[in-house]
CSV table of C-alpha atoms and ligand atoms in Angstrom, one decimal:
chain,number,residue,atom,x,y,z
A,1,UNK,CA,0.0,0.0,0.0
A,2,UNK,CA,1.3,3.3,-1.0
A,3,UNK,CA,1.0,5.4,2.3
A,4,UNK,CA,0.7,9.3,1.5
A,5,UNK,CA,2.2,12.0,3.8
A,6,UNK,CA,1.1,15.4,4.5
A,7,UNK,CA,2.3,18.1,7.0
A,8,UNK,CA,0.2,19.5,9.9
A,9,UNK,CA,0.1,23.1,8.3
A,10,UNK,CA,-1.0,21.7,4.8
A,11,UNK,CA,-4.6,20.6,5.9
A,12,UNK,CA,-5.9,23.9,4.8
A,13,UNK,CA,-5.2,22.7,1.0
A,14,UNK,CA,-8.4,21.4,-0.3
A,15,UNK,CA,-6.8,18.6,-2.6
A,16,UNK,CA,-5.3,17.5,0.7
A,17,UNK,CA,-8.6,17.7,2.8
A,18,UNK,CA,-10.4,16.0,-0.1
A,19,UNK,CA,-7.9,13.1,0.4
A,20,UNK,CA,-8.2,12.5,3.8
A,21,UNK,CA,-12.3,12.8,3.6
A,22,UNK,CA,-12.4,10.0,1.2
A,23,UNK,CA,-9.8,7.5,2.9
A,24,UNK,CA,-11.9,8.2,6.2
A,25,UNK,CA,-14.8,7.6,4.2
A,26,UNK,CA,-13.9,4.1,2.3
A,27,UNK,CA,-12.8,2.8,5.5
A,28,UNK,CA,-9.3,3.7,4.9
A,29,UNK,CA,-6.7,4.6,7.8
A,30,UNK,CA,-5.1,7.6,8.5
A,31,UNK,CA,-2.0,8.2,11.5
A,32,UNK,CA,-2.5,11.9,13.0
A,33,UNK,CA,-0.6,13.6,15.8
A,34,UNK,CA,-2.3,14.6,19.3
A,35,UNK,CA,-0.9,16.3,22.2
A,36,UNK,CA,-0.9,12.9,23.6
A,37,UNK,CA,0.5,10.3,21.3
A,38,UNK,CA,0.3,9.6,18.2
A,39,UNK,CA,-3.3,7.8,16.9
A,40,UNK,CA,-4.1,5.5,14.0
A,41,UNK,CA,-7.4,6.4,12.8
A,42,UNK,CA,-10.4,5.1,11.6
A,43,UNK,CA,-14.6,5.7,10.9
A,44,UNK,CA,-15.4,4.7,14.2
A,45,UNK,CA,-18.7,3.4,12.8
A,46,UNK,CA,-17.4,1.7,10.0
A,47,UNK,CA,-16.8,-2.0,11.6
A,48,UNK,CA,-15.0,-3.3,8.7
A,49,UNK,CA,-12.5,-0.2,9.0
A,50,UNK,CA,-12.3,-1.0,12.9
A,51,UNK,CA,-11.1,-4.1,12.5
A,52,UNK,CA,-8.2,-3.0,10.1
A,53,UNK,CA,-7.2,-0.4,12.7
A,54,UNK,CA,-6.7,-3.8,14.6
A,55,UNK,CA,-4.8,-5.5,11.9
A,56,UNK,CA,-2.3,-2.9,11.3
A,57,UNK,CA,-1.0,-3.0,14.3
A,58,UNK,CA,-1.0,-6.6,15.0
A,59,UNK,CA,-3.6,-5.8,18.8
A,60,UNK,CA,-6.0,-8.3,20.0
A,61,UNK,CA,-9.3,-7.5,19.4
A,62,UNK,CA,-11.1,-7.5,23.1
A,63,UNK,CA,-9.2,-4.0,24.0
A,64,UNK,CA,-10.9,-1.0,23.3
A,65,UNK,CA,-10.3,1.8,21.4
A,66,UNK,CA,-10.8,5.8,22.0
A,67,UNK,CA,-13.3,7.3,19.7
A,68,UNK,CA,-12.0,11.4,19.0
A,69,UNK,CA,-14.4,13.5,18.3
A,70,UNK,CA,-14.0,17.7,17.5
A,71,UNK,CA,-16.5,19.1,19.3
A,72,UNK,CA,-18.9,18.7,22.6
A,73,UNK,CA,-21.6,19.2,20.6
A,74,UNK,CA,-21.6,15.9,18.9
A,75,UNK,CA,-21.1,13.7,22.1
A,76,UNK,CA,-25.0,13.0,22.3
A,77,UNK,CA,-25.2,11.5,18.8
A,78,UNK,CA,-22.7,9.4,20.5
A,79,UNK,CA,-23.1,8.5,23.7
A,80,UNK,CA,-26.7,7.4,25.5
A,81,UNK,CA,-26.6,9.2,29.0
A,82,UNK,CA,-24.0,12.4,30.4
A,83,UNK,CA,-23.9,12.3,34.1
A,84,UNK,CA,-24.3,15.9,35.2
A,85,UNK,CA,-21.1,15.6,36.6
A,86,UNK,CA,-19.4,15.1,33.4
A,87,UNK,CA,-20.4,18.5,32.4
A,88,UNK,CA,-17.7,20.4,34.8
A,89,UNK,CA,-15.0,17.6,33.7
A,90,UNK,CA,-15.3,18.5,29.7
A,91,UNK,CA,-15.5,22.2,30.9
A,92,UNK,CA,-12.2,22.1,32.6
A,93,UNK,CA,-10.9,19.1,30.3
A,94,UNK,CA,-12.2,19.5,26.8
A,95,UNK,CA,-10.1,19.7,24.7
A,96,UNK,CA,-7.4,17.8,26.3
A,97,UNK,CA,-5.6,14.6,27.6
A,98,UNK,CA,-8.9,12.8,29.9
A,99,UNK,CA,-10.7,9.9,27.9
A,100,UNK,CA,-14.3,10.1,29.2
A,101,UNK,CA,-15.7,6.3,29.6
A,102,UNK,CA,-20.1,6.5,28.9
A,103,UNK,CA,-22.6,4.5,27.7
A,104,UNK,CA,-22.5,3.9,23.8
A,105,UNK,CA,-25.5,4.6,22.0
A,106,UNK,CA,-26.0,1.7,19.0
A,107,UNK,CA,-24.2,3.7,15.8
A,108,UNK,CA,-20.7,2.9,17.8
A,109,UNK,CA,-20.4,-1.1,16.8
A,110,UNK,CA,-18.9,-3.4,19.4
A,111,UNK,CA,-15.5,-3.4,17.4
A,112,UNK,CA,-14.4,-0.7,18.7
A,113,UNK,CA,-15.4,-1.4,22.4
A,114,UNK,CA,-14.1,-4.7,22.6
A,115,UNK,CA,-17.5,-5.8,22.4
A,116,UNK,CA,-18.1,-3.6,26.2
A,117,UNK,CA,-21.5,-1.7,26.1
A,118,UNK,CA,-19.5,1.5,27.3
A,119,UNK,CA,-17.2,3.9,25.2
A,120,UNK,CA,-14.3,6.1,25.9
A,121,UNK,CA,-14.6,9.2,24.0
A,122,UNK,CA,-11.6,12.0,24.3
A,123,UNK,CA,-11.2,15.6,22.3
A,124,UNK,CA,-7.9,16.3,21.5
A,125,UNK,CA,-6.3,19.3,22.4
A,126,UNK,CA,-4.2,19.6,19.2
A,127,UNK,CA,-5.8,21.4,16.5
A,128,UNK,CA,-4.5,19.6,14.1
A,129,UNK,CA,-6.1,16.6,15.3
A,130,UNK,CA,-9.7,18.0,15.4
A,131,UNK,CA,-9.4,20.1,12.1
A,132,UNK,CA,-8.7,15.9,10.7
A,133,UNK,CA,-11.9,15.2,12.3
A,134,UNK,CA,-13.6,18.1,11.2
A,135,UNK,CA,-12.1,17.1,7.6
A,136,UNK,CA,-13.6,13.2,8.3
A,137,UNK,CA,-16.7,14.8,9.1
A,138,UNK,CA,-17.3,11.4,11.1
A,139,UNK,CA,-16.3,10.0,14.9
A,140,UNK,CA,-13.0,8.6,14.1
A,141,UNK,CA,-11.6,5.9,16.5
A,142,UNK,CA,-7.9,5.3,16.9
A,143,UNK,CA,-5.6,3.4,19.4
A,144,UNK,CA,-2.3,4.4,19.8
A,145,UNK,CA,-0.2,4.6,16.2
A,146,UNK,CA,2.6,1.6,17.6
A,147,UNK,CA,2.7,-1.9,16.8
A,148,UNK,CA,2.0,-3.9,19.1
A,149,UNK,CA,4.2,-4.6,22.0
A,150,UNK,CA,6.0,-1.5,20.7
A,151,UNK,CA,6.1,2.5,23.3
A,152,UNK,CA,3.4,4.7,21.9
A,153,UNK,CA,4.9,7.2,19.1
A,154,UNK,CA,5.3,10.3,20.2
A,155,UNK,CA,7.1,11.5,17.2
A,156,UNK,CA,7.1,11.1,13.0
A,157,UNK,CA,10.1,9.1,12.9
A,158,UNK,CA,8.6,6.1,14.9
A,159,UNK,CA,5.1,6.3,13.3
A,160,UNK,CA,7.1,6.0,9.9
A,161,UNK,CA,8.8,3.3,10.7
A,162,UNK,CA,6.0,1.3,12.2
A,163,UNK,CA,2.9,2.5,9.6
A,164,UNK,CA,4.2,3.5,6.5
A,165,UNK,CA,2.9,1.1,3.7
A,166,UNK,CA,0.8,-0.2,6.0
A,167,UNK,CA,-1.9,2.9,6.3
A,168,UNK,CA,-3.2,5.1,3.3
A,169,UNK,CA,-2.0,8.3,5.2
A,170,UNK,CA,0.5,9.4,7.6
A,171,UNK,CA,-0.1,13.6,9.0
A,172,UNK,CA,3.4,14.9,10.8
A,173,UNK,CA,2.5,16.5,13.6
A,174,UNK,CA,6.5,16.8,14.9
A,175,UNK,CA,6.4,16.0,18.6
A,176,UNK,CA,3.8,15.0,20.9
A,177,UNK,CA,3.8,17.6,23.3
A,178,UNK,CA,2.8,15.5,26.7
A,179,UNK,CA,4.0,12.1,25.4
A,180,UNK,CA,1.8,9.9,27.8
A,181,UNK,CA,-1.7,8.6,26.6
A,182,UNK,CA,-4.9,10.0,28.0
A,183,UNK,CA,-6.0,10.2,31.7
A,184,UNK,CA,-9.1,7.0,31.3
A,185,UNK,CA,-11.7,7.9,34.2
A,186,UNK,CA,-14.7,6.3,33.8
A,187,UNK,CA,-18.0,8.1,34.7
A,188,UNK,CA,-20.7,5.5,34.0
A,189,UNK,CA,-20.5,4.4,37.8
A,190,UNK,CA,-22.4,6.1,40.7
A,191,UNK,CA,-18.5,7.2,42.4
A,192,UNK,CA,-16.4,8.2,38.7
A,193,UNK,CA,-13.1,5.4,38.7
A,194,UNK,CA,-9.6,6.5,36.8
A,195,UNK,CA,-8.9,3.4,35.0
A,196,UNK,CA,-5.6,4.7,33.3
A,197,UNK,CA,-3.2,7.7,34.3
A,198,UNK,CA,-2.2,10.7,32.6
A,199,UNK,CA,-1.3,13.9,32.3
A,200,UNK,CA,-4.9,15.1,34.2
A,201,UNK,CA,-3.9,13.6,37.8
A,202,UNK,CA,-6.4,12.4,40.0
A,203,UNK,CA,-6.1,15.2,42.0
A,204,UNK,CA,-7.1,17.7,39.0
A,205,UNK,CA,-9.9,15.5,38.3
A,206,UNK,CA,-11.4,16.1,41.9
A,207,UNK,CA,-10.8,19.4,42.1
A,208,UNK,CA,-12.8,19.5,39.4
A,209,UNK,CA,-15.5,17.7,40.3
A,210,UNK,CA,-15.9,19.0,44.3
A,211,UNK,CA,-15.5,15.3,45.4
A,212,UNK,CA,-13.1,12.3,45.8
A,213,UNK,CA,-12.9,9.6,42.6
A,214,UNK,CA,-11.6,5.5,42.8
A,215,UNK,CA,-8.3,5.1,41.4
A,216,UNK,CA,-8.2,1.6,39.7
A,217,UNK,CA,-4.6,2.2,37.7
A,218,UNK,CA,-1.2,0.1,38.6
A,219,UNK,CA,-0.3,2.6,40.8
A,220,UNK,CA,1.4,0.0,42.8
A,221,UNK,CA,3.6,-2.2,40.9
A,222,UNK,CA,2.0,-5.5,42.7
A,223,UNK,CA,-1.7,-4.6,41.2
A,224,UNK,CA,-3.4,-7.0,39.3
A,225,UNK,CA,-5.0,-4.8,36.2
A,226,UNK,CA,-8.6,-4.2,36.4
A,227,UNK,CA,-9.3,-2.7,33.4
A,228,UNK,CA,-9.7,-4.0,29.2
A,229,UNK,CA,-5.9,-2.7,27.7
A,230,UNK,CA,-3.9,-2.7,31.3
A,231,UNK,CA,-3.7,-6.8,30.5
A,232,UNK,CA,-1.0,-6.4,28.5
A,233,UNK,CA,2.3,-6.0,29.0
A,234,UNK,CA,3.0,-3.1,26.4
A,235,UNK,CA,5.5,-0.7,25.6
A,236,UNK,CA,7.9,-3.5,26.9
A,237,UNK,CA,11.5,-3.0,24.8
A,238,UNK,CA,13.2,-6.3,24.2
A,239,UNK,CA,16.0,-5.3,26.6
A,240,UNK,CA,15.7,-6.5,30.3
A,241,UNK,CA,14.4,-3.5,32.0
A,242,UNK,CA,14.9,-3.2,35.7
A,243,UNK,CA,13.6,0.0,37.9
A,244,UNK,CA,15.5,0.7,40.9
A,245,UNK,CA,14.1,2.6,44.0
A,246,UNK,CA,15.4,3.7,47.3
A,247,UNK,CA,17.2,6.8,47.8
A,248,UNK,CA,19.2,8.9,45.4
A,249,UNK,CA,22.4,7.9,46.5
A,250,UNK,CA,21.6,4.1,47.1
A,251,UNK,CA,20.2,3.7,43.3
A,252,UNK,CA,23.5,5.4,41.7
A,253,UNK,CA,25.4,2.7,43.9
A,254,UNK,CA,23.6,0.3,42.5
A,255,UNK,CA,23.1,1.1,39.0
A,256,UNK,CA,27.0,1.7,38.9
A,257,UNK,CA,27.9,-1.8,40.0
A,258,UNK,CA,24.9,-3.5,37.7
A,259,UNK,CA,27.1,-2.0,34.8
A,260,UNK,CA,30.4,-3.5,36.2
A,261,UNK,CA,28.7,-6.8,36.1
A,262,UNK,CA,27.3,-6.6,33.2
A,263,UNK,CA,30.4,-5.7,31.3
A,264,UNK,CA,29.9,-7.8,28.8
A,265,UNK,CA,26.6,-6.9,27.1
A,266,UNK,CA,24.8,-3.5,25.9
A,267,UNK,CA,23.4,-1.9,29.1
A,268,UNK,CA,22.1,1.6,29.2
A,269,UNK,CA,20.5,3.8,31.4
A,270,UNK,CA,17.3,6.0,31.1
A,271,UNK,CA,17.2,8.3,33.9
A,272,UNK,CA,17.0,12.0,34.8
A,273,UNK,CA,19.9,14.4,34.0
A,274,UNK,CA,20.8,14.5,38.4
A,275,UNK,CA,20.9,11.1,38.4
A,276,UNK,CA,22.9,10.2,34.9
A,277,UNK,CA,25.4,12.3,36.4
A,278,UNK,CA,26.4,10.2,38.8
A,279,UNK,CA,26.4,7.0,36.2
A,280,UNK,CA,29.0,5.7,34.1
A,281,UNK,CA,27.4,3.9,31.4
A,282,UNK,CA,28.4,3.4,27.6
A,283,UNK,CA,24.6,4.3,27.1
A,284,UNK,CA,22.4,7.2,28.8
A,285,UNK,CA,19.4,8.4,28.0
A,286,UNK,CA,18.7,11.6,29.2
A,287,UNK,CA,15.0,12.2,30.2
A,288,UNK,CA,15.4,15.7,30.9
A,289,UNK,CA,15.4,17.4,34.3
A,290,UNK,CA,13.9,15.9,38.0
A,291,UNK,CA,12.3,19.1,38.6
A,292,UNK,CA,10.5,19.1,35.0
A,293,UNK,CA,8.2,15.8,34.8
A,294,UNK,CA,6.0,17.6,31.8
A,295,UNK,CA,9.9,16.6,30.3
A,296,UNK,CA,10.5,13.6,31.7
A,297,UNK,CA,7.1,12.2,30.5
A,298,UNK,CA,7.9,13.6,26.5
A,299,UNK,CA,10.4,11.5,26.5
A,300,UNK,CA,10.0,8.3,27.9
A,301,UNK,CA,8.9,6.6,25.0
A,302,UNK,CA,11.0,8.0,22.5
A,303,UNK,CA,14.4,6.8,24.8
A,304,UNK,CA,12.4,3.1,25.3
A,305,UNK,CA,12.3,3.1,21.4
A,306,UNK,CA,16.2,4.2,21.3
A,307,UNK,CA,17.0,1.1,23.7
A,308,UNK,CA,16.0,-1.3,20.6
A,309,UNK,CA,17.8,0.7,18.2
A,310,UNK,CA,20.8,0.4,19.6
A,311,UNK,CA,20.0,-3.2,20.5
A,312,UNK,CA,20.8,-2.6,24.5
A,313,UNK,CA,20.3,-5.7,26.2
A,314,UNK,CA,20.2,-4.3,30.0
A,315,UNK,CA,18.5,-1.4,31.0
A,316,UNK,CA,18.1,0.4,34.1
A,317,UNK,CA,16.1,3.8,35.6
A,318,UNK,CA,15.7,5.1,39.0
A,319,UNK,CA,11.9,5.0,39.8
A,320,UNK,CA,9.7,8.7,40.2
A,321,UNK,CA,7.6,9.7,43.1
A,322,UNK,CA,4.3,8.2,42.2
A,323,UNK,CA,2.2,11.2,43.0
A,324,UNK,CA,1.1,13.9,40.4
A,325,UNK,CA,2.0,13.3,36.9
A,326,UNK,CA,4.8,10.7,38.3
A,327,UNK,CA,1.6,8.5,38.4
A,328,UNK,CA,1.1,7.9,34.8
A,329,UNK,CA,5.5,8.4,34.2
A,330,UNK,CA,5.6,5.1,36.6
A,331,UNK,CA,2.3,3.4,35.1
A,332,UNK,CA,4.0,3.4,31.6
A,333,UNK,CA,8.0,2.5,32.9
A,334,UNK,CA,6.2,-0.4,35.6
A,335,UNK,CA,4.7,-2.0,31.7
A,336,UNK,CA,7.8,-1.2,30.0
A,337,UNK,CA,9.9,-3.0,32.8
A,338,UNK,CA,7.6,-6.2,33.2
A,339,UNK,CA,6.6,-4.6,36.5
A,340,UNK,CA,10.6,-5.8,37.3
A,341,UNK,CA,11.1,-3.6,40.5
A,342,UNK,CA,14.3,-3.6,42.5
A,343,UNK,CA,13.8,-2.1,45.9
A,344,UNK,CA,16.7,-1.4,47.5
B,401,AMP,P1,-5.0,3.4,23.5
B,401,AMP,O1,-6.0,3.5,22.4
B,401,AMP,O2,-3.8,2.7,23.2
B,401,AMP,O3,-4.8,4.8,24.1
B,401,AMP,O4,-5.8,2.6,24.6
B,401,AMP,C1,-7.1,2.8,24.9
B,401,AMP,C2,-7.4,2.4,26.4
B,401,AMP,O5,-8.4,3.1,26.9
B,401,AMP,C3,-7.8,0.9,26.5
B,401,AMP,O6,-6.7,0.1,26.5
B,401,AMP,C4,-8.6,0.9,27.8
B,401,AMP,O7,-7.7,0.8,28.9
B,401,AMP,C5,-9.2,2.3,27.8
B,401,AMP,N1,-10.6,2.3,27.4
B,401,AMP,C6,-11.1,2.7,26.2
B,401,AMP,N2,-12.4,2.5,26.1
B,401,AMP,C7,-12.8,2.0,27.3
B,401,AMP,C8,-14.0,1.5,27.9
B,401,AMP,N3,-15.2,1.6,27.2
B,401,AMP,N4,-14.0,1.0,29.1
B,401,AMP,C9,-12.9,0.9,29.8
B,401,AMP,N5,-11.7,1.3,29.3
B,401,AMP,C10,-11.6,1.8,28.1
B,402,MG,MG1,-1.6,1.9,23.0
């Protein structure tokens, strides 16, 4: 398949929007950037388009997918019932990073659920991602653009190299601007329950709101998953990944004399600038600064993707305070890592 690819700033040219209408339209597949990660999109009420979505990237079919849409407006035609309380989350939310789980009404076909009755419906806070939906005219479903098994792309390079000849259009968006999938909370339950984490905490979310949500996310590493898509192990990169925790001092210790026993193979090691510092590896990957998780979390997946690219066979990282945004940075290294924790 011959995949076309357009730039963000050319969806104002009309050949190009005419494109991108009729792909969406045929059932066709089209990659698009959001702040988030990248997607890989589809006619969320097209079942046979659904299920290529699923193809592509090699997923099972029981996990379900996000359905974007551009405006508020359109959620009814969508959705069967908006608890009143979801009216202060899209006002403080929408558009942004928080996946809203509802009811489904009968237009959105079990392929996209994973045959659940419920939906998770998000509006992205890049505009270039609801101007392709505007272009669609339609709902337009769309998992993560990785294969499976592979970290999320965040930027054009790894969509490329994953999707191209494999979709009918690729959109470069350049970088994903947070890096970490949406905030999942659903709010078809009497108390609301945030089933993934993101870049909208917990804490955000009940400020919001005026009252105190369930956390169901791996937010300790021991948890069983509780929710469709926290089942598997994604994001994992074929290198043994191991996160330390304990204190700053203990961890560099420890990393330090992994590597001296290890001598013999690739190791690298992911970590914040303080604590790479204090390293001496062949291979760092420098996440950015301690004090700047927005950062930290861009890059995590891009470095995950470097440590099969350079075919590292070992890889350590220091763990983050699982509070905040550290949350969803831990949720995303615990998968990559196997939930392999060393605490020291
Ligand atoms: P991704 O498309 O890779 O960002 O993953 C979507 C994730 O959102 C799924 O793996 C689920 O964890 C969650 N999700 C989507 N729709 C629902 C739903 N109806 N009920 C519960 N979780 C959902
Ligand atoms: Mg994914």
């Amino acid at each position: 398949m011959k995949t076309m690819i357009y730039k963000g700033y050319e969806l104002s040219d009309k050949t190009i929007q005419k494109h991108i209408h009729e792909v969406f339209h045929k059932g066709g597949l089209v990659v698009f950037p959001t702040e988030t990660v990248y997607g890989i999109g589809a006619d969320a009420t097209n079942p046979e388009a659904v299920k290529s979505i699923y193809k592509a990237k090699g997923r099972p079919s029981d996990n379900p997918l996000i359905v974007h849409l551009s405006k508020v407006e359109d959620l009814e035609l969508y959705v069967s019932d908006i608890p009143s309380h979801a009216k202060s989350l899209m006002d403080s939310f929408w558009p942004g990073p928080l996946t809203l789980v509802f009811n489904k009404k009968e237009i959105i076909p079990k392929e996209v659920t994973g045959g659940l009755n419920t939906v998770g419906i998000r509006i992205p806070g890049l505009k270039i991602a609801r101007d392709i939906i505007d272009i669609a005219g339609l709902p337009i479903c769309a998992p993560s653009a990785n294969l499976s098994g592979k970290p999320s792309s965040t930027i054009f390079d790894h969509v490329a190299s994953d999707f191209e000849e494999r979709v009918d259009i690729i959109i470069d968006g350049g970088k994903a601007e947070i890096g970490l999938e949406s905030t999942v909370l659903d709010i078809t339950t009497p108390v609301p329950v945030m089933l993934r984490p993101g870049f909208v905490t917990k804490k955000m979310i009940e400020d919001a709101l005026g009252f105190k949500i369930i956390d169901a996310t791996e937010s300790k590493i021991e948890n069983t998953p509780k929710s469709p898509g926290m089942k598997y192990t994604h994001y994992a990169p074929k290198g043994k990944m191991t996160l330390v925790e304990g204190n700053e001092k203990d961890v560099v210790d420890f990393i330090n004399n992994e590597i001296k026993k290890h001598k013999k193979t690739k190791v690298a090691v992911i970590g914040a600038e303080e604590y790479l510092n204090q390293i001496d590896a062949e291979y760092k990957a420098n996440l950015g600064h301690l004090s700047d998780l927005n950062e930290i979390g861009s890059n995590i997946f891009i470095a995950l993707r470097q440590m099969d690219q350079l075919g590292i066979e070992h890889i350590y990282m220091h763990t983050l305070s699982n509070t905040d945004l550290g949350q969803a940075i831990m949720n995303r290294l615990s998968k990559a890592a196997g939930y392999n924790l060393i605490k020291l």
